[in-house]
């Protein structure tokens, strides 16, 4: 029996349709998007298995969490499925998100807005190793905003944690039926996504540590570079407005 085609091949047309889509919000004003201004600002976090003090271990929980994040396997599959070309560099990744609720299926586009790979100095002078990325909503998404996923290791204590930070607001929904459904259930689904995502990432990391795992071969893994922004992001927004 032939093996079914991967989702990124089945959804090739949708992926291509978002390749040059603009963002549906002005990310340059992100600092202005506060609860006082009508935006949802959310933070979720979970503790991961600790490591010995010092830099992240090659096959410890920090590196395992990085692989889970890279592969986008942590969102609840009954709610959100991320579809992307696997060999595309992470900092250039465009994803089609397939959202499911009751008997509805929705398709949304997002783009990676930045990749973080750094060591930070904390207010108390200690340091932590941080890796992660954010993605931003594209034209046609029912929401507008940015969500960031990061894994942190405290270099002194060995504490490892996974953090989600999201800034969002309901976008433009032309279909009145969808608008009503999203108004009634959108916030609940948004919270469920984050709560289940932190739980699932922790479970996947713990399973990887129990079974043992190895990093992908450098020649096979998509290249990743730290970046704060796409150089063409503002141009994409300008085209959309």
mmCIF file of C-alpha atoms in Angstrom:
data_model
loop_
_atom_site.group_PDB
_atom_site.id
_atom_site.type_symbol
_atom_site.label_atom_id
_atom_site.label_comp_id
_atom_site.label_asym_id
_atom_site.label_seq_id
_atom_site.Cartn_x
_atom_site.Cartn_y
_atom_site.Cartn_z
ATOM 1 C CA UNK A 1 0.000 0.000 0.000
ATOM 2 C CA UNK A 2 1.535 3.353 -1.015
ATOM 3 C CA UNK A 3 2.572 5.681 1.776
ATOM 4 C CA UNK A 4 0.308 8.760 2.041
ATOM 5 C CA UNK A 5 1.830 12.025 0.898
ATOM 6 C CA UNK A 6 3.036 14.329 3.705
ATOM 7 C CA UNK A 7 0.778 17.209 4.660
ATOM 8 C CA UNK A 8 3.155 19.833 3.288
ATOM 9 C CA UNK A 9 2.795 18.286 -0.169
ATOM 10 C CA UNK A 10 -0.982 17.988 0.103
ATOM 11 C CA UNK A 11 -1.203 21.628 1.216
ATOM 12 C CA UNK A 12 1.420 22.948 -1.203
ATOM 13 C CA UNK A 13 -0.984 25.438 -2.774
ATOM 14 C CA UNK A 14 -1.920 26.909 0.604
ATOM 15 C CA UNK A 15 1.712 27.188 1.651
ATOM 16 C CA UNK A 16 2.573 28.954 -1.584
ATOM 17 C CA UNK A 17 -0.373 31.322 -1.199
ATOM 18 C CA UNK A 18 1.088 32.575 2.099
ATOM 19 C CA UNK A 19 4.674 32.834 0.874
ATOM 20 C CA UNK A 20 4.344 36.544 0.098
ATOM 21 C CA UNK A 21 1.376 37.427 2.328
ATOM 22 C CA UNK A 22 1.679 40.464 4.565
ATOM 23 C CA UNK A 23 1.192 40.526 8.315
ATOM 24 C CA UNK A 24 -2.260 41.583 9.503
ATOM 25 C CA UNK A 25 -0.868 43.833 12.247
ATOM 26 C CA UNK A 26 1.998 46.277 12.728
ATOM 27 C CA UNK A 27 4.608 44.275 14.643
ATOM 28 C CA UNK A 28 6.763 47.419 15.037
ATOM 29 C CA UNK A 29 4.177 48.643 17.563
ATOM 30 C CA UNK A 30 4.277 45.439 19.619
ATOM 31 C CA UNK A 31 5.206 47.286 22.808
ATOM 32 C CA UNK A 32 1.958 49.270 22.524
ATOM 33 C CA UNK A 33 -0.210 46.163 22.457
ATOM 34 C CA UNK A 34 -1.249 45.937 26.101
ATOM 35 C CA UNK A 35 -4.329 44.844 28.010
ATOM 36 C CA UNK A 36 -5.159 48.513 28.568
ATOM 37 C CA UNK A 37 -5.290 48.928 24.790
ATOM 38 C CA UNK A 38 -7.610 45.967 24.245
ATOM 39 C CA UNK A 39 -5.044 43.211 23.584
ATOM 40 C CA UNK A 40 -4.662 39.845 25.255
ATOM 41 C CA UNK A 41 -1.213 39.445 26.810
ATOM 42 C CA UNK A 42 -0.587 35.904 28.049
ATOM 43 C CA UNK A 43 2.279 34.004 29.644
ATOM 44 C CA UNK A 44 2.445 30.272 30.311
ATOM 45 C CA UNK A 45 5.324 28.278 31.714
ATOM 46 C CA UNK A 46 6.278 24.781 32.814
ATOM 47 C CA UNK A 47 9.298 23.282 34.539
ATOM 48 C CA UNK A 48 11.314 20.725 32.576
ATOM 49 C CA UNK A 49 13.750 18.161 34.019
ATOM 50 C CA UNK A 50 16.734 20.006 35.457
ATOM 51 C CA UNK A 51 20.290 19.544 34.258
ATOM 52 C CA UNK A 52 23.667 19.916 35.911
ATOM 53 C CA UNK A 53 24.861 23.538 36.179
ATOM 54 C CA UNK A 54 26.656 24.915 33.149
ATOM 55 C CA UNK A 55 25.832 25.092 29.421
ATOM 56 C CA UNK A 56 22.961 23.016 28.058
ATOM 57 C CA UNK A 57 23.762 19.315 27.787
ATOM 58 C CA UNK A 58 23.998 17.807 24.302
ATOM 59 C CA UNK A 59 21.123 15.394 24.994
ATOM 60 C CA UNK A 60 19.511 16.934 28.052
ATOM 61 C CA UNK A 61 16.066 18.406 28.538
ATOM 62 C CA UNK A 62 16.984 21.858 27.127
ATOM 63 C CA UNK A 63 18.210 20.379 23.842
ATOM 64 C CA UNK A 64 15.269 17.970 23.731
ATOM 65 C CA UNK A 65 12.843 20.872 24.150
ATOM 66 C CA UNK A 66 14.611 22.704 21.327
ATOM 67 C CA UNK A 67 13.993 19.723 19.030
ATOM 68 C CA UNK A 68 10.314 19.563 20.003
ATOM 69 C CA UNK A 69 9.973 23.278 19.321
ATOM 70 C CA UNK A 70 11.815 23.004 16.017
ATOM 71 C CA UNK A 71 9.529 20.185 14.852
ATOM 72 C CA UNK A 72 6.357 21.892 16.148
ATOM 73 C CA UNK A 73 4.970 18.669 17.645
ATOM 74 C CA UNK A 74 3.833 20.190 20.933
ATOM 75 C CA UNK A 75 0.492 21.843 19.974
ATOM 76 C CA UNK A 76 -2.603 19.709 20.696
ATOM 77 C CA UNK A 77 -3.274 17.875 17.401
ATOM 78 C CA UNK A 78 -7.039 17.904 17.885
ATOM 79 C CA UNK A 79 -6.915 21.692 17.929
ATOM 80 C CA UNK A 80 -3.950 22.885 15.830
ATOM 81 C CA UNK A 81 -1.756 21.170 13.249
ATOM 82 C CA UNK A 82 1.247 23.043 11.870
ATOM 83 C CA UNK A 83 2.096 22.333 8.226
ATOM 84 C CA UNK A 84 5.454 23.480 6.815
ATOM 85 C CA UNK A 85 8.229 22.425 4.476
ATOM 86 C CA UNK A 86 10.631 20.541 6.792
ATOM 87 C CA UNK A 87 13.870 21.430 5.010
ATOM 88 C CA UNK A 88 13.119 25.153 4.938
ATOM 89 C CA UNK A 89 15.398 27.179 7.265
ATOM 90 C CA UNK A 90 13.531 27.920 10.480
ATOM 91 C CA UNK A 91 14.001 31.678 10.263
ATOM 92 C CA UNK A 92 12.329 31.616 6.816
ATOM 93 C CA UNK A 93 9.542 29.208 7.722
ATOM 94 C CA UNK A 94 5.971 29.884 6.684
ATOM 95 C CA UNK A 95 3.366 27.633 8.272
ATOM 96 C CA UNK A 96 -0.209 26.808 7.494
ATOM 97 C CA UNK A 97 -2.089 26.145 10.712
ATOM 98 C CA UNK A 98 -5.080 23.863 10.455
ATOM 99 C CA UNK A 99 -7.460 24.699 13.272
ATOM 100 C CA UNK A 100 -10.259 22.328 14.243
ATOM 101 C CA UNK A 101 -13.203 22.890 16.558
ATOM 102 C CA UNK A 102 -16.463 20.933 16.640
ATOM 103 C CA UNK A 103 -17.309 20.397 12.954
ATOM 104 C CA UNK A 104 -15.297 23.410 11.731
ATOM 105 C CA UNK A 105 -11.893 23.376 10.049
ATOM 106 C CA UNK A 106 -10.029 26.652 9.619
ATOM 107 C CA UNK A 107 -6.816 27.408 7.726
ATOM 108 C CA UNK A 108 -4.486 30.188 8.863
ATOM 109 C CA UNK A 109 -1.080 31.438 7.795
ATOM 110 C CA UNK A 110 1.807 32.459 10.052
ATOM 111 C CA UNK A 111 5.458 33.315 9.483
ATOM 112 C CA UNK A 112 8.477 33.035 11.757
ATOM 113 C CA UNK A 113 9.352 36.571 12.816
ATOM 114 C CA UNK A 114 12.588 35.863 14.667
ATOM 115 C CA UNK A 115 14.781 33.137 16.125
ATOM 116 C CA UNK A 116 16.468 33.550 19.509
ATOM 117 C CA UNK A 117 19.729 31.765 20.341
ATOM 118 C CA UNK A 118 21.608 33.576 23.089
ATOM 119 C CA UNK A 119 22.875 33.704 26.652
ATOM 120 C CA UNK A 120 21.145 36.367 28.743
ATOM 121 C CA UNK A 121 22.231 38.128 31.901
ATOM 122 C CA UNK A 122 19.416 38.205 34.459
ATOM 123 C CA UNK A 123 18.727 41.105 36.863
ATOM 124 C CA UNK A 124 20.558 39.303 39.689
ATOM 125 C CA UNK A 125 23.680 38.916 37.542
ATOM 126 C CA UNK A 126 23.214 35.213 36.826
ATOM 127 C CA UNK A 127 22.976 33.939 33.273
ATOM 128 C CA UNK A 128 20.624 31.723 31.297
ATOM 129 C CA UNK A 129 20.808 30.026 27.913
ATOM 130 C CA UNK A 130 17.749 30.746 25.747
ATOM 131 C CA UNK A 131 16.535 29.296 22.453
ATOM 132 C CA UNK A 132 13.230 29.776 20.687
ATOM 133 C CA UNK A 133 11.282 31.638 18.055
ATOM 134 C CA UNK A 134 8.128 33.629 17.488
ATOM 135 C CA UNK A 135 5.590 33.541 14.712
ATOM 136 C CA UNK A 136 3.267 36.262 13.521
ATOM 137 C CA UNK A 137 -0.183 36.166 11.975
ATOM 138 C CA UNK A 138 -0.661 36.770 8.259
ATOM 139 C CA UNK A 139 -3.542 38.218 6.256
ATOM 140 C CA UNK A 140 -6.705 36.170 6.646
ATOM 141 C CA UNK A 141 -5.955 34.947 10.177
ATOM 142 C CA UNK A 142 -8.865 35.284 12.623
ATOM 143 C CA UNK A 143 -6.418 36.635 15.179
ATOM 144 C CA UNK A 144 -3.647 39.163 14.868
ATOM 145 C CA UNK A 145 -0.501 39.234 16.918
ATOM 146 C CA UNK A 146 2.564 37.269 17.867
ATOM 147 C CA UNK A 147 3.331 34.215 19.987
ATOM 148 C CA UNK A 148 6.811 33.334 21.205
ATOM 149 C CA UNK A 149 8.070 29.941 22.398
ATOM 150 C CA UNK A 150 11.345 29.793 24.355
ATOM 151 C CA UNK A 151 13.273 27.241 26.400
ATOM 152 C CA UNK A 152 15.546 28.557 29.168
ATOM 153 C CA UNK A 153 18.383 27.004 31.176
ATOM 154 C CA UNK A 154 19.758 28.740 34.264
ATOM 155 C CA UNK A 155 23.492 28.193 34.064
ATOM 156 C CA UNK A 156 24.057 28.325 37.835
ATOM 157 C CA UNK A 157 21.204 26.168 39.117
ATOM 158 C CA UNK A 158 20.573 23.947 36.079
ATOM 159 C CA UNK A 159 16.863 24.807 36.119
ATOM 160 C CA UNK A 160 15.180 24.319 32.721
ATOM 161 C CA UNK A 161 11.814 25.794 31.792
ATOM 162 C CA UNK A 162 9.596 26.301 28.755
ATOM 163 C CA UNK A 163 7.805 29.625 28.313
ATOM 164 C CA UNK A 164 5.054 30.915 26.013
ATOM 165 C CA UNK A 165 4.433 34.636 25.607
ATOM 166 C CA UNK A 166 1.537 35.738 23.398
ATOM 167 C CA UNK A 167 0.109 39.098 22.375
ATOM 168 C CA UNK A 168 -3.134 38.866 20.410
ATOM 169 C CA UNK A 169 -6.402 40.419 19.425
ATOM 170 C CA UNK A 170 -9.318 39.280 17.296
ATOM 171 C CA UNK A 171 -8.670 40.146 13.650
ATOM 172 C CA UNK A 172 -11.020 40.992 10.829
ATOM 173 C CA UNK A 173 -13.538 38.199 10.218
ATOM 174 C CA UNK A 174 -15.769 38.925 7.264
ATOM 175 C CA UNK A 175 -18.007 35.862 7.574
ATOM 176 C CA UNK A 176 -20.608 36.732 10.284
ATOM 177 C CA UNK A 177 -21.084 33.051 11.181
ATOM 178 C CA UNK A 178 -17.366 32.582 11.799
ATOM 179 C CA UNK A 179 -17.205 35.945 13.578
ATOM 180 C CA UNK A 180 -19.867 34.861 16.068
ATOM 181 C CA UNK A 181 -18.235 31.465 16.594
ATOM 182 C CA UNK A 182 -14.841 33.017 17.207
ATOM 183 C CA UNK A 183 -16.326 35.622 19.542
ATOM 184 C CA UNK A 184 -17.952 32.872 21.612
ATOM 185 C CA UNK A 185 -15.164 30.289 21.597
ATOM 186 C CA UNK A 186 -11.982 31.942 20.302
ATOM 187 C CA UNK A 187 -10.568 33.021 23.657
ATOM 188 C CA UNK A 188 -11.326 29.649 25.239
ATOM 189 C CA UNK A 189 -9.539 27.830 22.404
ATOM 190 C CA UNK A 190 -6.609 30.214 22.607
ATOM 191 C CA UNK A 191 -6.118 29.457 26.305
ATOM 192 C CA UNK A 192 -6.573 25.731 25.721
ATOM 193 C CA UNK A 193 -3.912 25.804 23.002
ATOM 194 C CA UNK A 194 -1.295 27.289 25.328
ATOM 195 C CA UNK A 195 -2.179 25.202 28.371
ATOM 196 C CA UNK A 196 -2.071 21.953 26.428
ATOM 197 C CA UNK A 197 1.058 23.013 24.529
ATOM 198 C CA UNK A 198 3.156 23.469 27.679
ATOM 199 C CA UNK A 199 1.891 20.149 29.034
ATOM 200 C CA UNK A 200 2.550 18.274 25.789
ATOM 201 C CA UNK A 201 6.045 19.704 25.363
ATOM 202 C CA UNK A 202 6.959 18.588 28.886
ATOM 203 C CA UNK A 203 5.591 15.104 28.209
ATOM 204 C CA UNK A 204 7.506 14.813 24.938
ATOM 205 C CA UNK A 205 10.755 15.979 26.545
ATOM 206 C CA UNK A 206 10.371 13.512 29.416
ATOM 207 C CA UNK A 207 9.695 10.697 26.960
ATOM 208 C CA UNK A 208 12.770 11.616 24.895
ATOM 209 C CA UNK A 209 14.922 11.531 28.032
ATOM 210 C CA UNK A 210 13.509 8.155 29.095
ATOM 211 C CA UNK A 211 14.047 6.534 25.704
ATOM 212 C CA UNK A 212 17.245 8.319 24.744
ATOM 213 C CA UNK A 213 17.580 10.427 21.628
ATOM 214 C CA UNK A 214 20.168 11.956 19.357
ATOM 215 C CA UNK A 215 20.276 15.287 17.577
ATOM 216 C CA UNK A 216 19.653 15.224 13.816
ATOM 217 C CA UNK A 217 22.761 15.011 11.664
ATOM 218 C CA UNK A 218 24.020 18.502 10.861
ATOM 219 C CA UNK A 219 23.918 17.717 7.150
ATOM 220 C CA UNK A 220 20.237 16.787 7.382
ATOM 221 C CA UNK A 221 18.883 19.344 9.826
ATOM 222 C CA UNK A 222 17.587 22.637 8.391
ATOM 223 C CA UNK A 223 20.066 25.474 9.014
ATOM 224 C CA UNK A 224 19.111 27.883 11.781
ATOM 225 C CA UNK A 225 20.528 31.306 12.487
ATOM 226 C CA UNK A 226 19.597 33.786 15.170
ATOM 227 C CA UNK A 227 17.703 36.726 13.729
ATOM 228 C CA UNK A 228 15.626 39.524 15.143
ATOM 229 C CA UNK A 229 13.546 40.111 12.049
ATOM 230 C CA UNK A 230 13.039 39.460 8.369
ATOM 231 C CA UNK A 231 14.451 42.336 6.365
ATOM 232 C CA UNK A 232 11.418 42.287 4.116
ATOM 233 C CA UNK A 233 8.832 42.204 6.919
ATOM 234 C CA UNK A 234 7.955 45.896 6.791
ATOM 235 C CA UNK A 235 7.716 45.710 3.004
ATOM 236 C CA UNK A 236 5.234 42.841 3.360
ATOM 237 C CA UNK A 237 3.154 44.884 5.793
ATOM 238 C CA UNK A 238 3.250 47.901 3.503
ATOM 239 C CA UNK A 239 1.980 45.770 0.637
ATOM 240 C CA UNK A 240 -0.941 44.581 2.762
ATOM 241 C CA UNK A 241 -2.073 48.059 3.776
#
